[in-house]
Amino acid sequence: MTERLRIENLYKVFSDKPAPALAMLKAGRRKSDVLEALGQVVGLDDVSLGVPSGAIYMIMGLSGSGKSTLARCINRLNEPSAGRILLDGDDICALDEPGLREVRRSRISMVFQHFALLPNRRVIENVEFGLKLRGMPAAERRRRAEEVLSIVGLARWAYHMPQELSGGMRQRVGLARALATEADVLIMDEAFSALDPLIRTEMQDELLRLQKTLNKTILFITHDFQEALRLGTRIAIMADGRLVREGTPQNIVMEPGSDYVAAFTRDVDRARLFDARSVMTALAPLWQGQGKVVMASNAGAAGFLLDAQARVLGTLDGAQVASACRGEAVPQANGQFTSVSASMRLIDVAGRCGGEHPIGVTDDDGTLIGVLDAKQVLARIGAGIGAGAQHV
Ligand SMILES: Nc1ncnc2c1ncn2[C@@H]1O[C@H](COP(=O)(O)OP(=O)(O)OP(=O)(O)O)[C@@H](O)[C@H]1O
Ligand SMILES: [Mg+2]
């Protein structure tokens, strides 16, 4: 996957003379030290990250951790104090005024939490506004605005006034406005945070649905870890202007790495986050002969007997696998087994762990790739419940 956006050692000090503060930060002092010594606020402290093309990349952290500063640095609404921001390899920090205007107009667009709709203009005119500023001819921008309004499900509302729309619908207009520019990088700063929970979930679903066809690169800022898990292909967690953790949602929940991050993960519903693949033990072909294949994780473990077409004939216990591996006997398969797909969520897998049959894991084309241990499934679902109990 190519990288659309790369941020390298980015610093932001809110000051005309950031040099002393930068020197302190580079020497290992922190935001609070700089504030105390110099009275200057640090927004970003040595942030580096890469956003793959087509990702929904979440920036998450408590209030004041620097999320919006990061977002605003990317199109230089905030001027970075040091570092590089590469968009498809071009350094945004090195752009002159016209170059920057071009980036804001056609390559990166932003959706804010509280963005203003022009109250005395119809919805469609609001969507067209940016296109008009770009000098797009009237007929063309009207067509484009109608197109994006229908993408966000507001075609019927195009000729209504903004005050006739609900909060969620207005947020969709903001989204439509960002989509209208055809920029392939979208920065959404707390775009759904002001919505009530039901509408918010609906907008999250909508974004996931849209992303399947739009395939934009989205930098989505939120202080809500559940939202980050729900939407994110990757999550970067910030604290005091620093990036403290970065990874996939599953990876972060599994290994928070610090108390700060662990605190966010406590109430996570692991059964819905993790899939069978994340807890399975991988199987390998250990013996093969007479049209049969023995698959197990190692020579002493229980496994499966397959035919030459990779169909599962039955299960083998550890002793049978071991003796087959020693070449002693052609194994006879035992009885029953269950199988689940690798992408099945643990909440659904758990229901099948009750029986005494081994559970095989198959990939998309039905090939057996792993085996599940009921204990491990339950351990993964239950991890964090203890920590949660301390929490309350
Ligand atoms: N224009 C500014 N001048 C001075 N300090 C600023 C400015 N903008 C932000 N800050 C400071 O920079 C730090 C990061 O702020 P930022 O708005 O990026 O946080 P955030 O993570 O977006 O928080 P929130 O979740 O509340 O939106 C804070 O300490 C804030 O006080
Ligand atoms: Mg913010």
Short mmCIF file of C-alpha atoms and ligand atoms in Angstrom, two decimals:
data_model
loop_
_atom_site.label_atom_id
_atom_site.label_comp_id
_atom_site.label_asym_id
_atom_site.label_seq_id
_atom_site.Cartn_x
_atom_site.Cartn_y
_atom_site.Cartn_z
CA MET A 1 0.00 0.00 0.00
CA THR A 2 1.43 3.36 -0.91
CA GLU A 3 1.78 6.09 1.64
CA ARG A 4 -0.21 9.18 0.86
CA LEU A 5 0.81 11.34 3.76
CA ARG A 6 3.98 11.20 5.83
CA ILE A 7 4.70 13.38 8.82
CA GLU A 8 8.30 13.58 9.95
CA ASN A 9 9.47 14.99 13.26
CA LEU A 10 6.80 17.63 13.36
CA TYR A 11 6.92 20.28 16.09
CA LYS A 12 4.56 23.13 16.84
CA VAL A 13 5.30 25.73 19.48
CA PHE A 14 2.79 28.55 19.71
CA SER A 15 5.34 31.35 19.60
CA ASP A 16 7.06 33.70 17.13
CA LYS A 17 10.40 32.58 18.52
CA PRO A 18 10.16 28.82 18.91
CA ALA A 19 13.93 28.10 18.81
CA PRO A 20 14.58 27.89 22.59
CA ALA A 21 11.49 25.73 23.09
CA LEU A 22 12.51 23.44 20.23
CA ALA A 23 15.96 23.08 21.73
CA MET A 24 14.43 22.08 25.06
CA LEU A 25 12.12 19.51 23.41
CA LYS A 26 14.94 18.05 21.35
CA ALA A 27 16.94 17.70 24.56
CA GLY A 28 14.16 15.55 25.98
CA ARG A 29 12.21 18.10 28.01
CA ARG A 30 8.42 18.02 27.78
CA LYS A 31 5.49 20.34 27.15
CA SER A 32 5.07 21.13 30.86
CA ASP A 33 8.79 21.98 31.23
CA VAL A 34 8.61 24.39 28.30
CA LEU A 35 5.51 26.04 29.68
CA GLU A 36 7.15 26.49 33.04
CA ALA A 37 10.52 27.72 31.74
CA LEU A 38 9.42 29.85 28.79
CA GLY A 39 5.70 30.36 29.18
CA GLN A 40 5.16 28.91 25.70
CA VAL A 41 2.57 26.31 24.75
CA VAL A 42 3.76 23.24 22.89
CA GLY A 43 1.16 21.90 20.45
CA LEU A 44 3.22 19.12 18.84
CA ASP A 45 6.38 17.48 20.08
CA ASP A 46 8.25 15.37 17.54
CA VAL A 47 5.31 13.67 15.81
CA SER A 48 6.08 11.21 13.01
CA LEU A 49 3.56 8.98 11.26
CA GLY A 50 2.60 7.59 7.90
CA VAL A 51 -0.91 7.43 6.50
CA PRO A 52 -1.40 4.70 3.88
CA SER A 53 -3.45 5.53 0.84
CA GLY A 54 -7.08 4.51 1.36
CA ALA A 55 -6.79 4.34 5.17
CA ILE A 56 -9.16 5.73 7.72
CA TYR A 57 -6.42 6.86 10.02
CA MET A 58 -7.60 7.89 13.47
CA ILE A 59 -5.89 10.50 15.64
CA MET A 60 -7.11 9.95 19.17
CA GLY A 61 -6.29 11.54 22.51
CA LEU A 62 -7.62 13.57 25.40
CA SER A 63 -8.58 17.21 25.07
CA GLY A 64 -5.49 19.38 24.57
CA SER A 65 -3.28 16.52 23.41
CA GLY A 66 -2.61 18.21 20.06
CA LYS A 67 -5.01 16.49 17.65
CA SER A 68 -6.42 19.62 16.06
CA THR A 69 -3.00 21.24 15.99
CA LEU A 70 -1.76 18.27 13.98
CA ALA A 71 -4.72 18.47 11.61
CA ARG A 72 -4.29 22.21 11.16
CA CYS A 73 -0.55 21.88 10.54
CA ILE A 74 -1.19 19.52 7.66
CA ASN A 75 -2.71 22.23 5.50
CA ARG A 76 -0.81 24.93 7.37
CA LEU A 77 -3.72 26.65 9.03
CA ASN A 78 -1.16 26.30 11.82
CA GLU A 79 2.40 26.92 10.68
CA PRO A 80 4.63 24.06 11.87
CA SER A 81 7.71 25.13 13.87
CA ALA A 82 9.89 22.30 12.56
CA GLY A 83 9.57 19.05 10.64
CA ARG A 84 8.23 17.88 7.32
CA ILE A 85 4.79 17.02 5.96
CA LEU A 86 4.94 15.02 2.76
CA LEU A 87 1.84 14.68 0.60
CA ASP A 88 2.59 12.14 -2.13
CA GLY A 89 6.22 12.99 -1.52
CA ASP A 90 5.83 16.79 -1.82
CA ASP A 91 6.77 18.78 1.26
CA ILE A 92 3.80 20.94 2.17
CA CYS A 93 5.95 23.05 4.49
CA ALA A 94 8.06 24.18 1.54
CA LEU A 95 5.11 25.39 -0.58
CA ASP A 96 4.66 29.05 -1.45
CA GLU A 97 1.26 30.77 -1.16
CA PRO A 98 -0.09 29.71 -4.60
CA GLY A 99 1.14 26.15 -4.11
CA LEU A 100 -0.51 26.01 -0.72
CA ARG A 101 -3.77 27.38 -2.10
CA GLU A 102 -3.74 24.67 -4.74
CA VAL A 103 -3.25 21.95 -2.10
CA ARG A 104 -6.12 23.29 0.01
CA ARG A 105 -8.34 23.59 -3.02
CA SER A 106 -7.82 20.28 -4.69
CA ARG A 107 -5.79 17.82 -2.64
CA ILE A 108 -6.77 18.11 1.02
CA SER A 109 -10.18 19.09 2.32
CA MET A 110 -11.31 19.48 5.89
CA VAL A 111 -14.54 18.80 7.75
CA PHE A 112 -14.88 20.40 11.17
CA GLN A 113 -17.16 19.73 14.10
CA HIS A 114 -18.72 23.16 13.97
CA PHE A 115 -18.57 24.39 10.46
CA ALA A 116 -20.78 27.23 9.39
CA LEU A 117 -23.42 26.78 6.75
CA LEU A 118 -24.46 30.01 5.14
CA PRO A 119 -27.94 30.40 6.69
CA ASN A 120 -29.56 32.33 3.86
CA ARG A 121 -28.33 30.06 1.08
CA ARG A 122 -29.91 26.78 0.06
CA VAL A 123 -28.19 23.52 0.90
CA ILE A 124 -26.95 23.07 -2.64
CA GLU A 125 -25.51 26.58 -2.76
CA ASN A 126 -23.63 25.81 0.42
CA VAL A 127 -22.13 22.74 -1.19
CA GLU A 128 -21.22 24.70 -4.32
CA PHE A 129 -19.61 27.51 -2.43
CA GLY A 130 -16.04 26.21 -2.55
CA LEU A 131 -16.40 25.29 -6.23
CA LYS A 132 -17.60 28.79 -7.00
CA LEU A 133 -14.51 30.23 -5.31
CA ARG A 134 -12.42 27.98 -7.55
CA GLY A 135 -14.10 29.51 -10.58
CA MET A 136 -15.95 26.40 -11.70
CA PRO A 137 -18.71 27.29 -14.21
CA ALA A 138 -22.23 27.44 -12.75
CA ALA A 139 -23.73 24.46 -14.59
CA GLU A 140 -20.80 22.22 -13.82
CA ARG A 141 -20.73 23.06 -10.13
CA ARG A 142 -24.47 22.56 -9.82
CA ARG A 143 -24.11 19.10 -11.33
CA ARG A 144 -21.20 18.27 -9.04
CA ALA A 145 -23.08 19.51 -5.96
CA GLU A 146 -26.13 17.44 -6.85
CA GLU A 147 -23.93 14.41 -7.29
CA VAL A 148 -22.26 14.69 -3.88
CA LEU A 149 -25.53 15.49 -2.14
CA SER A 150 -26.94 12.28 -3.47
CA ILE A 151 -23.81 10.40 -2.34
CA VAL A 152 -24.45 11.54 1.25
CA GLY A 153 -28.18 10.83 0.96
CA LEU A 154 -29.43 14.42 0.83
CA ALA A 155 -30.58 14.68 -2.78
CA ARG A 156 -34.12 15.54 -1.68
CA TRP A 157 -32.90 18.36 0.52
CA ALA A 158 -30.78 20.18 -2.03
CA TYR A 159 -33.19 23.10 -2.39
CA HIS A 160 -34.09 23.45 1.27
CA MET A 161 -32.63 26.00 3.67
CA PRO A 162 -30.01 24.87 6.25
CA GLN A 163 -32.27 25.59 9.23
CA GLU A 164 -34.75 22.99 7.97
CA LEU A 165 -32.09 20.28 8.48
CA SER A 166 -31.27 18.32 11.63
CA GLY A 167 -27.78 18.38 13.14
CA GLY A 168 -26.86 15.09 11.51
CA MET A 169 -28.05 16.27 8.13
CA ARG A 170 -26.05 19.47 8.44
CA GLN A 171 -22.98 17.41 9.21
CA ARG A 172 -23.67 15.49 6.01
CA VAL A 173 -23.71 18.78 4.14
CA GLY A 174 -20.24 19.44 5.57
CA LEU A 175 -19.15 16.05 4.30
CA ALA A 176 -20.72 16.73 0.89
CA ARG A 177 -18.87 20.03 0.74
CA ALA A 178 -15.57 18.28 1.40
CA LEU A 179 -16.33 15.56 -1.17
CA ALA A 180 -17.27 18.13 -3.80
CA THR A 181 -13.67 19.29 -4.08
CA GLU A 182 -12.54 15.85 -5.24
CA ALA A 183 -9.52 16.09 -2.95
CA ASP A 184 -8.38 12.60 -2.11
CA VAL A 185 -7.24 13.42 1.39
CA LEU A 186 -10.00 14.27 3.86
CA ILE A 187 -9.26 15.60 7.32
CA MET A 188 -12.23 15.25 9.64
CA ASP A 189 -11.72 16.98 12.97
CA GLU A 190 -14.30 15.71 15.49
CA ALA A 191 -16.70 15.72 12.57
CA PHE A 192 -19.30 13.61 14.41
CA SER A 193 -18.62 14.65 18.00
CA ALA A 194 -21.49 17.11 18.28
CA LEU A 195 -24.07 14.57 17.11
CA ASP A 196 -26.25 12.62 19.49
CA PRO A 197 -25.25 8.96 19.86
CA LEU A 198 -27.76 7.39 17.47
CA ILE A 199 -27.15 9.84 14.65
CA ARG A 200 -23.47 9.54 15.32
CA THR A 201 -23.49 5.77 14.86
CA GLU A 202 -25.51 6.29 11.69
CA MET A 203 -22.92 8.75 10.36
CA GLN A 204 -20.11 6.34 11.20
CA ASP A 205 -21.85 3.61 9.22
CA GLU A 206 -22.40 6.08 6.42
CA LEU A 207 -18.72 7.00 6.33
CA LEU A 208 -17.69 3.33 6.25
CA ARG A 209 -20.16 2.72 3.45
CA LEU A 210 -18.99 5.73 1.45
CA GLN A 211 -15.34 4.89 1.95
CA LYS A 212 -15.85 1.54 0.21
CA THR A 213 -16.52 3.29 -3.05
CA LEU A 214 -14.74 6.63 -2.57
CA ASN A 215 -11.52 5.13 -1.29
CA LYS A 216 -10.21 8.46 0.00
CA THR A 217 -7.39 8.76 2.47
CA ILE A 218 -9.05 9.96 5.65
CA LEU A 219 -7.44 11.43 8.72
CA PHE A 220 -10.15 11.32 11.33
CA ILE A 221 -9.72 13.09 14.65
CA THR A 222 -11.65 12.01 17.70
CA HIS A 223 -11.38 11.92 21.48
CA ASP A 224 -13.65 8.86 21.52
CA PHE A 225 -11.78 5.55 21.56
CA GLN A 226 -14.89 3.57 20.59
CA GLU A 227 -15.21 5.73 17.49
CA ALA A 228 -11.53 5.17 16.74
CA LEU A 229 -12.00 1.40 16.96
CA ARG A 230 -15.13 1.45 14.90
CA LEU A 231 -13.79 3.50 12.01
CA GLY A 232 -10.06 3.14 12.08
CA THR A 233 -7.78 1.01 9.97
CA ARG A 234 -5.00 2.44 12.12
CA ILE A 235 -5.02 4.56 15.27
CA ALA A 236 -2.45 7.06 16.53
CA ILE A 237 -2.82 8.06 20.17
CA MET A 238 -1.57 11.44 21.35
CA ALA A 239 -0.73 12.82 24.79
CA ASP A 240 0.79 16.24 25.55
CA GLY A 241 1.63 16.84 21.92
CA ARG A 242 3.44 13.54 21.52
CA LEU A 243 2.43 10.45 19.64
CA VAL A 244 2.46 7.75 22.31
CA ARG A 245 1.07 4.73 20.46
CA GLU A 246 0.32 3.79 16.88
CA GLY A 247 -1.09 0.60 15.41
CA THR A 248 -4.15 -1.29 14.28
CA PRO A 249 -7.17 -1.24 16.63
CA GLN A 250 -6.64 -4.90 17.60
CA ASN A 251 -2.96 -4.36 18.16
CA ILE A 252 -3.53 -1.38 20.47
CA VAL A 253 -6.17 -3.16 22.55
CA MET A 254 -3.99 -6.22 22.83
CA GLU A 255 -0.82 -4.32 23.76
CA PRO A 256 -1.63 -0.83 25.01
CA GLY A 257 1.98 -0.33 26.14
CA SER A 258 1.21 2.33 28.77
CA ASP A 259 -1.34 3.11 31.47
CA TYR A 260 -2.53 6.13 29.50
CA VAL A 261 -3.48 3.96 26.52
CA ALA A 262 -4.69 1.05 28.66
CA ALA A 263 -7.21 3.38 30.29
CA PHE A 264 -8.95 3.85 26.93
CA THR A 265 -9.07 0.14 26.23
CA ARG A 266 -10.70 -1.00 29.49
CA ASP A 267 -14.30 -0.87 28.41
CA VAL A 268 -13.73 -2.19 24.93
CA ASP A 269 -15.97 -5.04 23.84
CA ARG A 270 -13.24 -7.45 22.79
CA ALA A 271 -15.68 -10.06 21.58
CA ARG A 272 -16.74 -7.69 18.81
CA LEU A 273 -13.29 -6.34 18.05
CA PHE A 274 -11.33 -9.55 17.59
CA ASP A 275 -11.89 -12.24 15.01
CA ALA A 276 -11.05 -15.95 14.93
CA ARG A 277 -7.82 -15.28 13.06
CA SER A 278 -6.49 -13.19 15.95
CA VAL A 279 -6.60 -16.10 18.41
CA MET A 280 -6.14 -19.14 16.22
CA THR A 281 -3.04 -21.31 16.22
CA ALA A 282 -1.79 -21.65 12.65
CA LEU A 283 -1.67 -25.13 11.13
CA ALA A 284 0.99 -26.47 8.77
CA PRO A 285 1.10 -29.65 6.69
CA LEU A 286 3.37 -31.96 8.73
CA TRP A 287 2.97 -35.22 6.87
CA GLN A 288 1.70 -36.19 3.48
CA GLY A 289 1.20 -39.55 1.81
CA GLN A 290 -1.30 -41.89 0.13
CA GLY A 291 -3.54 -38.98 -0.83
CA LYS A 292 -3.75 -37.67 2.71
CA VAL A 293 -2.32 -34.68 4.57
CA VAL A 294 -1.82 -34.20 8.31
CA MET A 295 -2.20 -30.58 9.45
CA ALA A 296 -1.17 -29.58 12.97
CA SER A 297 0.67 -26.76 14.72
CA ASN A 298 3.47 -29.11 15.78
CA ALA A 299 4.25 -32.81 15.88
CA GLY A 300 2.83 -33.37 19.36
CA ALA A 301 -0.37 -31.35 18.99
CA ALA A 302 -3.84 -32.43 17.95
CA GLY A 303 -4.60 -31.74 14.31
CA PHE A 304 -6.67 -32.57 11.25
CA LEU A 305 -6.53 -35.16 8.50
CA LEU A 306 -7.28 -33.87 5.00
CA ASP A 307 -7.68 -35.52 1.63
CA ALA A 308 -5.73 -34.51 -1.48
CA GLN A 309 -8.35 -31.88 -2.31
CA ALA A 310 -7.74 -30.26 1.09
CA ARG A 311 -11.13 -31.40 2.39
CA VAL A 312 -11.11 -32.15 6.10
CA LEU A 313 -11.75 -35.83 6.81
CA GLY A 314 -11.63 -35.56 10.59
CA THR A 315 -9.49 -34.84 13.58
CA LEU A 316 -6.36 -36.48 14.97
CA ASP A 317 -5.16 -36.47 18.56
CA GLY A 318 -1.61 -35.51 19.51
CA ALA A 319 -0.37 -39.10 19.62
CA GLN A 320 -1.73 -39.81 16.12
CA VAL A 321 -0.08 -36.70 14.71
CA ALA A 322 3.21 -37.64 16.37
CA SER A 323 3.15 -41.17 15.01
CA ALA A 324 2.23 -39.96 11.50
CA CYS A 325 5.15 -37.52 11.62
CA ARG A 326 7.46 -40.40 12.54
CA GLY A 327 6.08 -42.21 9.49
CA GLU A 328 4.76 -45.09 11.58
CA ALA A 329 1.19 -45.44 10.38
CA VAL A 330 -1.23 -43.90 7.93
CA PRO A 331 -3.54 -42.05 10.29
CA GLN A 332 -7.25 -42.76 10.60
CA ALA A 333 -9.31 -39.68 11.26
CA ASN A 334 -11.44 -39.42 14.36
CA GLY A 335 -14.83 -37.98 14.51
CA GLN A 336 -16.42 -34.64 14.41
CA PHE A 337 -15.20 -31.10 14.24
CA THR A 338 -16.61 -27.66 13.72
CA SER A 339 -15.18 -24.93 11.57
CA VAL A 340 -15.51 -21.17 11.53
CA SER A 341 -14.29 -18.54 9.11
CA ALA A 342 -11.14 -16.59 10.03
CA SER A 343 -13.03 -13.30 9.91
CA MET A 344 -15.80 -14.42 12.27
CA ARG A 345 -15.96 -12.17 15.36
CA LEU A 346 -15.30 -13.87 18.68
CA ILE A 347 -18.77 -13.01 19.90
CA ASP A 348 -20.08 -15.43 17.26
CA VAL A 349 -17.24 -17.91 17.68
CA ALA A 350 -17.85 -18.14 21.43
CA GLY A 351 -21.19 -19.81 20.86
CA ARG A 352 -19.44 -22.72 19.18
CA CYS A 353 -16.73 -23.22 21.77
CA GLY A 354 -18.98 -25.06 24.18
CA GLY A 355 -18.83 -28.48 22.51
CA GLU A 356 -15.98 -30.93 22.86
CA HIS A 357 -15.19 -30.86 19.14
CA PRO A 358 -12.06 -29.13 17.89
CA ILE A 359 -12.72 -25.93 15.96
CA GLY A 360 -10.95 -25.46 12.65
CA VAL A 361 -10.49 -22.01 11.12
CA THR A 362 -10.87 -21.56 7.38
CA ASP A 363 -9.92 -18.64 5.14
CA ASP A 364 -12.13 -17.03 2.50
CA ASP A 365 -11.86 -19.89 0.02
CA GLY A 366 -12.56 -22.54 2.64
CA THR A 367 -8.97 -23.70 3.15
CA LEU A 368 -8.16 -24.87 6.65
CA ILE A 369 -5.55 -22.52 8.12
CA GLY A 370 -5.81 -22.78 11.90
CA VAL A 371 -7.32 -24.25 15.00
CA LEU A 372 -9.00 -22.58 17.97
CA ASP A 373 -8.53 -23.36 21.59
CA ALA A 374 -11.69 -22.51 23.54
CA LYS A 375 -9.63 -21.32 26.51
CA GLN A 376 -7.73 -18.85 24.36
CA VAL A 377 -10.96 -17.54 22.86
CA LEU A 378 -12.40 -16.92 26.29
CA ALA A 379 -9.16 -15.41 27.58
CA ARG A 380 -9.11 -12.91 24.70
CA ILE A 381 -12.74 -11.95 25.25
CA GLY A 382 -12.24 -11.67 29.00
CA ALA A 383 -8.94 -9.75 29.00
CA GLY A 384 -9.52 -6.32 30.43
CA ILE A 385 -12.58 -7.30 32.42
CA GLY A 386 -10.45 -7.39 35.56
CA ALA A 387 -9.01 -3.99 34.78
CA GLY A 388 -12.52 -2.74 34.13
CA ALA A 389 -13.61 -3.87 37.56
CA GLN A 390 -10.93 -1.69 39.17
CA HIS A 391 -12.14 1.11 37.01
CA VAL A 392 -15.60 1.24 38.60
N1 LIG B 1 -3.75 29.17 18.70
C1 LIG B 1 -3.21 28.66 19.82
N2 LIG B 1 -2.42 29.41 20.61
C2 LIG B 1 -1.86 28.91 21.72
N3 LIG B 1 -2.02 27.63 22.14
C3 LIG B 1 -2.80 26.83 21.39
C4 LIG B 1 -3.45 27.29 20.20
N4 LIG B 1 -4.17 26.27 19.67
C5 LIG B 1 -3.98 25.21 20.48
N5 LIG B 1 -3.18 25.54 21.52
C6 LIG B 1 -2.72 24.64 22.58
O1 LIG B 1 -2.13 23.52 21.97
C7 LIG B 1 -2.43 22.34 22.70
C8 LIG B 1 -3.13 21.34 21.79
O2 LIG B 1 -4.40 21.85 21.43
P1 LIG B 1 -5.35 21.15 20.38
O3 LIG B 1 -6.46 22.07 20.08
O4 LIG B 1 -4.51 20.66 19.26
O5 LIG B 1 -5.86 19.90 21.23
P2 LIG B 1 -6.95 18.79 20.85
O6 LIG B 1 -6.30 17.50 21.09
O7 LIG B 1 -7.50 19.07 19.51
O8 LIG B 1 -8.05 19.03 21.97
P3 LIG B 1 -9.68 18.90 21.86
O9 LIG B 1 -9.99 17.45 22.02
O10 LIG B 1 -10.12 19.69 23.05
O11 LIG B 1 -10.12 19.48 20.57
C9 LIG B 1 -3.26 22.78 23.89
O12 LIG B 1 -2.41 22.89 25.00
C10 LIG B 1 -3.82 24.11 23.45
O13 LIG B 1 -4.00 24.93 24.58
MG MG B 2 -9.42 19.56 18.75
#
